[in-house]
CSV table of C-alpha atoms in Angstrom, one decimal:
chain,number,residue,atom,x,y,z
A,1,MET,CA,11.8,-7.6,-13.1
A,2,ASN,CA,7.7,-8.4,-14.1
A,3,SER,CA,6.2,-6.1,-16.6
A,4,PRO,CA,5.0,-3.0,-15.3
A,5,GLN,CA,1.2,-2.9,-15.8
A,6,THR,CA,-1.0,0.0,-15.9
A,7,ALA,CA,-4.9,-0.2,-15.0
A,8,ALA,CA,-7.2,-0.7,-18.0
A,9,PRO,CA,-10.5,1.1,-16.8
A,10,ALA,CA,-13.7,-0.7,-17.4
A,11,PRO,CA,-16.3,0.0,-19.8
A,12,GLY,CA,-18.1,3.5,-19.0
A,13,GLU,CA,-15.1,4.1,-16.9
A,14,ASP,CA,-12.2,6.8,-17.3
A,15,SER,CA,-8.7,5.7,-16.4
A,16,ALA,CA,-7.0,5.9,-13.1
A,17,HIS,CA,-3.5,7.0,-14.6
A,18,VAL,CA,-3.3,10.9,-14.7
A,19,PRO,CA,-1.3,12.9,-15.4
A,20,LEU,CA,1.7,11.9,-17.2
A,21,PRO,CA,4.6,10.2,-15.1
A,22,GLY,CA,7.0,12.4,-13.7
A,23,THR,CA,4.9,15.5,-13.3
A,24,GLY,CA,4.0,15.3,-9.4
A,25,PRO,CA,6.6,17.2,-6.9
A,26,THR,CA,9.7,16.2,-5.9
A,27,PRO,CA,11.3,17.3,-2.4
A,28,VAL,CA,14.3,18.9,-2.8
A,29,ALA,CA,16.6,17.8,-0.1
A,30,THR,CA,16.3,14.2,0.8
A,31,ALA,CA,17.6,11.7,3.5
A,32,CYS,CA,17.8,9.0,1.4
A,33,ASP,CA,16.1,7.3,-1.8
A,34,LEU,CA,13.3,5.1,-0.4
A,35,GLU,CA,11.9,4.9,2.9
A,36,LEU,CA,9.9,1.6,3.9
A,37,VAL,CA,7.0,2.2,6.7
A,38,ILE,CA,6.4,-0.9,8.2
A,39,PRO,CA,3.4,-0.9,10.6
A,40,ALA,CA,3.4,-2.8,13.8
A,41,TYR,CA,1.2,-3.8,16.3
A,42,ASN,CA,2.3,-7.1,18.8
A,43,GLU,CA,4.5,-8.0,15.8
A,44,GLU,CA,7.4,-8.9,18.4
A,45,GLN,CA,7.5,-12.5,16.5
A,46,ARG,CA,7.2,-11.9,13.2
A,47,LEU,CA,8.9,-8.4,13.2
A,48,ALA,CA,12.7,-9.2,13.2
A,49,PRO,CA,12.6,-11.8,9.9
A,50,THR,CA,10.6,-9.0,8.2
A,51,VAL,CA,13.2,-6.6,9.0
A,52,LEU,CA,16.3,-8.8,8.6
A,53,ALA,CA,15.3,-9.6,5.0
A,54,LEU,CA,14.1,-5.9,3.9
A,55,ALA,CA,17.7,-4.7,5.3
A,56,ASP,CA,19.4,-7.6,3.4
A,57,HIS,CA,18.1,-6.8,0.1
A,58,LEU,CA,17.8,-2.9,0.3
A,59,ARG,CA,21.9,-3.7,1.0
A,60,GLY,CA,22.1,-4.7,-2.3
A,61,MET,CA,20.3,-2.2,-4.4
A,62,PRO,CA,21.8,0.8,-6.1
A,63,LEU,CA,20.1,3.8,-3.9
A,64,THR,CA,20.1,4.6,-0.2
A,65,ALA,CA,17.7,3.4,2.2
A,66,ALA,CA,16.0,3.4,5.7
A,67,LEU,CA,13.6,1.5,7.4
A,68,ARG,CA,10.7,2.8,9.8
A,69,VAL,CA,8.7,0.7,11.8
A,70,VAL,CA,5.7,2.6,13.3
A,71,ASP,CA,4.5,0.8,16.5
A,72,ASN,CA,0.8,1.3,17.0
A,73,GLY,CA,0.4,1.2,20.7
A,74,SER,CA,2.0,-2.2,21.2
A,75,SER,CA,2.0,-4.0,24.7
A,76,ASP,CA,4.8,-6.5,23.7
A,77,ARG,CA,8.2,-6.1,23.3
A,78,THR,CA,7.8,-4.7,19.8
A,79,ALA,CA,10.1,-1.9,19.9
A,80,GLU,CA,12.7,-3.3,21.9
A,81,CYS,CA,12.8,-6.3,19.1
A,82,VAL,CA,13.4,-3.2,16.3
A,83,ASP,CA,16.6,-1.7,18.6
A,84,ARG,CA,18.5,-4.9,18.6
A,85,LEU,CA,18.1,-4.9,14.9
A,86,ALA,CA,19.6,-1.6,14.5
A,87,ALA,CA,23.4,-3.5,13.1
A,88,SER,CA,21.7,-4.4,10.4
A,89,GLY,CA,23.4,-2.0,8.1
A,90,ILE,CA,20.3,-0.3,7.0
A,91,PRO,CA,19.0,2.8,9.3
A,92,ILE,CA,16.3,1.5,11.2
A,93,THR,CA,14.2,4.0,13.5
A,94,VAL,CA,10.8,3.4,15.8
A,95,THR,CA,8.1,6.1,15.4
A,96,GLY,CA,5.2,6.1,17.9
A,97,CYS,CA,1.4,6.3,16.7
A,98,SER,CA,-1.2,6.1,19.5
A,99,ARG,CA,-4.1,6.3,17.3
A,100,ARG,CA,-5.2,2.9,16.7
A,101,GLY,CA,-5.6,0.8,13.4
A,102,LYS,CA,-2.9,0.4,10.9
A,103,GLY,CA,-4.3,3.4,8.8
A,104,ALA,CA,-3.1,5.6,11.4
A,105,ALA,CA,0.2,4.0,11.5
A,106,VAL,CA,0.9,3.6,7.8
A,107,SER,CA,-0.1,7.3,7.3
A,108,ARG,CA,2.3,8.8,10.6
A,109,GLY,CA,5.3,7.3,8.4
A,110,MET,CA,4.0,8.8,5.4
A,111,VAL,CA,3.3,11.8,6.1
A,112,SER,CA,6.6,12.7,7.9
A,113,THR,CA,9.2,11.1,5.5
A,114,SER,CA,12.1,12.9,4.3
A,115,ALA,CA,12.9,10.3,1.3
A,116,ARG,CA,12.4,10.8,-1.8
A,117,TRP,CA,10.0,7.4,-2.5
A,118,VAL,CA,8.3,5.7,0.1
A,119,GLY,CA,6.4,2.9,0.7
A,120,PHE,CA,4.9,0.2,2.8
A,121,CYS,CA,5.0,-2.8,3.5
A,122,ASP,CA,2.9,-5.6,6.2
A,123,ALA,CA,5.1,-6.9,9.3
A,124,ASP,CA,4.5,-10.0,8.1
A,125,LEU,CA,6.1,-9.8,4.8
A,126,ALA,CA,3.6,-11.5,2.8
A,127,THR,CA,5.3,-9.9,-0.5
A,128,PRO,CA,8.5,-10.7,-0.9
A,129,ALA,CA,11.5,-8.1,-0.8
A,130,THR,CA,12.6,-8.8,-3.9
A,131,ALA,CA,9.6,-7.2,-4.7
A,132,ILE,CA,10.5,-3.6,-4.0
A,133,ASP,CA,13.1,-3.7,-7.4
A,134,ASP,CA,10.0,-3.6,-9.3
A,135,ALA,CA,8.6,-0.7,-7.6
A,136,VAL,CA,11.3,1.2,-7.6
A,137,ALA,CA,12.0,0.8,-11.0
A,138,LEU,CA,8.6,2.2,-11.7
A,139,LEU,CA,8.9,5.4,-9.3
A,140,ARG,CA,11.9,5.8,-11.4
A,141,ASP,CA,10.1,6.1,-14.2
A,142,GLY,CA,7.7,8.7,-12.8
A,143,TRP,CA,4.8,6.9,-11.6
A,144,GLN,CA,3.7,8.4,-8.7
A,145,VAL,CA,1.6,5.9,-7.1
A,146,VAL,CA,3.0,2.3,-7.4
A,147,ILE,CA,0.8,-0.7,-5.9
A,148,GLY,CA,1.4,-4.4,-5.9
A,149,SER,CA,-1.2,-6.8,-7.1
A,150,ARG,CA,-2.4,-10.1,-6.5
A,151,ARG,CA,-4.8,-10.0,-9.5
A,152,CYS,CA,-2.5,-8.8,-12.6
A,153,THR,CA,-1.0,-10.9,-15.0
A,154,GLY,CA,2.0,-12.4,-13.8
A,155,ALA,CA,0.8,-12.5,-10.0
A,156,ARG,CA,1.5,-15.6,-8.4
A,157,ILE,CA,-0.3,-16.8,-4.8
A,158,PRO,CA,1.8,-19.7,-3.7
A,159,VAL,CA,-0.3,-19.8,-0.4
A,160,ARG,CA,-4.2,-18.8,-0.9
A,161,GLN,CA,-6.1,-17.5,1.9
A,162,PRO,CA,-9.0,-19.9,3.5
A,163,ALA,CA,-12.0,-19.6,1.1
A,164,LEU,CA,-14.3,-18.0,3.8
A,165,ARG,CA,-11.7,-14.7,3.3
A,166,ARG,CA,-11.3,-15.2,-0.5
A,167,LEU,CA,-15.1,-14.9,-0.7
A,168,GLY,CA,-15.3,-11.7,1.2
A,169,GLY,CA,-12.9,-10.2,-0.4
A,170,ALA,CA,-14.9,-10.8,-4.0
A,171,GLY,CA,-17.9,-9.0,-2.0
A,172,PHE,CA,-15.7,-6.1,-0.9
A,173,ARG,CA,-14.3,-5.6,-4.4
A,174,LEU,CA,-17.5,-5.7,-5.9
A,175,ALA,CA,-19.0,-2.7,-3.2
A,176,THR,CA,-16.2,-0.9,-3.9
A,177,ARG,CA,-15.8,-0.7,-7.2
A,178,ARG,CA,-16.6,2.7,-7.6
A,179,PHE,CA,-13.6,3.9,-5.2
A,180,SER,CA,-10.9,1.9,-6.7
A,181,GLY,CA,-11.9,2.3,-10.6
A,182,PRO,CA,-9.6,0.1,-12.9
A,183,VAL,CA,-7.5,-0.8,-9.9
A,184,LYS,CA,-7.6,-4.8,-9.3
A,185,ASP,CA,-6.2,-5.1,-6.2
A,186,THR,CA,-6.5,-2.5,-3.8
A,187,GLN,CA,-6.0,-4.7,-0.7
A,188,CYS,CA,-2.4,-5.5,-1.2
A,189,GLY,CA,-0.2,-4.2,1.4
A,190,PHE,CA,2.8,-3.3,-0.6
A,191,LYS,CA,2.5,0.3,-2.2
A,192,PHE,CA,4.9,3.1,-2.9
A,193,PHE,CA,5.3,6.5,-3.7
A,194,GLU,CA,6.6,9.4,-4.6
A,195,ALA,CA,7.5,11.4,-1.2
A,196,GLY,CA,5.2,14.8,-2.4
A,197,ALA,CA,2.3,12.4,-3.5
A,198,ALA,CA,2.2,10.6,-0.1
A,199,ARG,CA,1.9,13.8,1.7
A,200,ARG,CA,-0.7,14.8,-0.3
A,201,VAL,CA,-2.8,11.7,-0.1
A,202,PHE,CA,-2.3,10.8,3.2
A,203,ALA,CA,-2.6,13.9,5.1
A,204,ASP,CA,-6.5,13.3,4.3
A,205,VAL,CA,-7.0,10.1,4.9
A,206,THR,CA,-9.4,9.2,8.2
A,207,THR,CA,-9.7,5.5,7.5
A,208,THR,CA,-7.7,3.6,9.9
A,209,GLY,CA,-8.9,0.3,9.7
A,210,PHE,CA,-9.3,-2.5,6.7
A,211,ALA,CA,-10.8,-0.2,4.2
A,212,PHE,CA,-8.0,2.6,4.9
A,213,ASP,CA,-6.3,1.2,1.2
A,214,LEU,CA,-8.9,1.8,-0.4
A,215,GLU,CA,-9.2,5.3,0.7
A,216,VAL,CA,-5.5,5.7,-0.2
A,217,ILE,CA,-6.5,4.9,-3.7
A,218,ALA,CA,-9.7,6.8,-3.8
A,219,ARG,CA,-7.5,9.9,-3.2
A,220,ALA,CA,-5.0,9.6,-5.8
A,221,ARG,CA,-7.4,9.1,-8.1
A,222,ALA,CA,-9.2,12.0,-7.0
A,223,LEU,CA,-6.1,13.9,-6.7
A,224,GLY,CA,-5.2,12.7,-10.4
A,225,LEU,CA,-1.9,11.0,-9.8
A,226,SER,CA,-0.2,8.9,-11.8
A,227,LEU,CA,-0.7,5.2,-11.0
A,228,THR,CA,-0.2,2.0,-12.2
A,229,GLU,CA,-0.1,-1.8,-10.6
A,230,PHE,CA,2.4,-4.4,-10.8
A,231,PRO,CA,2.3,-8.2,-10.3
A,232,VAL,CA,3.9,-9.5,-6.9
A,233,VAL,CA,4.4,-13.0,-5.2
A,234,TRP,CA,2.1,-13.2,-2.3
A,235,SER,CA,1.4,-16.1,0.4
A,236,ASP,CA,-1.1,-15.9,3.1
A,237,GLN,CA,0.3,-15.6,6.8
A,238,GLU,CA,-1.2,-16.9,9.9
A,239,GLY,CA,-1.6,-14.4,12.3
A,240,SER,CA,-4.0,-12.0,10.4
A,241,SER,CA,-6.0,-9.9,13.0
A,242,PHE,CA,-9.1,-9.9,10.6
A,243,ARG,CA,-12.3,-11.5,11.6
A,244,PRO,CA,-14.9,-11.9,8.4
A,245,PHE,CA,-17.7,-12.4,10.6
A,246,THR,CA,-17.3,-10.0,13.6
A,247,ASP,CA,-15.4,-7.6,11.6
A,248,GLY,CA,-17.3,-7.2,9.0
A,249,ARG,CA,-20.0,-4.6,10.4
A,250,ARG,CA,-16.6,-2.5,11.4
A,251,VAL,CA,-15.7,-2.6,7.8
A,252,ALA,CA,-19.4,-1.6,6.8
A,253,GLY,CA,-19.2,1.3,8.9
A,254,GLU,CA,-15.7,2.6,7.1
A,255,LEU,CA,-17.2,1.9,3.7
A,256,TRP,CA,-20.4,4.0,4.6
A,257,ARG,CA,-18.0,6.9,6.2
A,258,LEU,CA,-15.7,7.0,3.0
A,259,HIS,CA,-19.0,7.4,0.6
A,260,ARG,CA,-19.6,10.4,2.4
A,261,THR,CA,-16.2,11.9,2.5
A,262,MET,CA,-15.0,11.0,-1.0
A,263,HIS,CA,-18.1,12.0,-2.2
A,264,ARG,CA,-17.6,16.0,-1.2
A,265,LEU,CA,-14.6,15.7,-2.8
A,266,PRO,CA,-14.4,18.1,-6.4
A,267,PRO,CA,-15.1,16.4,-9.5
A,268,ARG,CA,-12.1,14.7,-10.9
A,269,VAL,CA,-10.8,16.1,-14.2
A,270,VAL,CA,-10.6,13.3,-16.5
A,271,HIS,CA,-7.1,12.3,-18.6
A,272,HIS,CA,-6.1,9.7,-20.9
A,273,ALA,CA,-3.9,7.0,-19.4
A,274,PRO,CA,0.2,7.9,-20.0
A,275,SER,CA,1.2,6.6,-23.3
A,276,ALA,CA,4.5,4.4,-21.7
A,277,PRO,CA,6.1,2.0,-24.2
A,278,SER,CA,5.4,-0.6,-21.4
A,279,ALA,CA,2.2,0.1,-20.4
A,280,ARG,CA,-0.7,-2.8,-21.1
A,281,ALA,CA,-4.0,-3.8,-19.5
A,282,ILE,CA,-4.2,-5.8,-16.7
A,283,GLY,CA,-5.6,-9.2,-17.1
A,284,GLU,CA,-6.8,-11.4,-14.1
A,285,ALA,CA,-4.0,-13.5,-13.0
A,286,GLY,CA,-4.2,-17.5,-13.6
């Protein structure tokens, strides 16, 4: 397993890791240990390999697991594709979400889970299923929010995004530092939660587009949840629907609304980072 890494605060900035791990609520009765949510919009072509890879890996893990595809108003045969995968050995369900946007689809799955832990990953499976092992290990250690990161020491990116996307990402990180705090990578689509923490965070998430991950992290920090990043292997996949030029104005609008929303939240209580034996500061990935 990759070494878990806690996010180190920038100079003059408090830590995002609050309070000590294991202090959050855990549901009394759960349907399974882990439910993995996959938001999908017209993913008929890419969904089957992703679901089969996830199911194959989950079958070998020492826990009970389920997969849930949240169909975000697809006009293709995404839902039918999931029905054909029901014999994969892992329970698979489909939940409809008429409200458009990946953030809306993920939120729908998160607030309604009955598992002990819940996570989400993208339909293109840019991060391999094996990374679930690291996420679950950190959840077992008591972390409430566990974030896959492409920018931690130990992370690898075999296939990088085009230069224009990388440039846009750097600008996005610079513009959103006040929300992300010490978290290095807000946009990797591989995040896991203690279920009670997930319900607290996602119950109020309003962003549905590109910036929804940022709101999730901002709300987790504002709620004082224990949060850590861990390094993943991530490869850029063809088929991304994000267009830097045409979608830039929409993202700017999301950030403005997020600024107004988070500004109204009560001031966050400052805590020290948990003193876990394995915790160490994040460095930039080489």
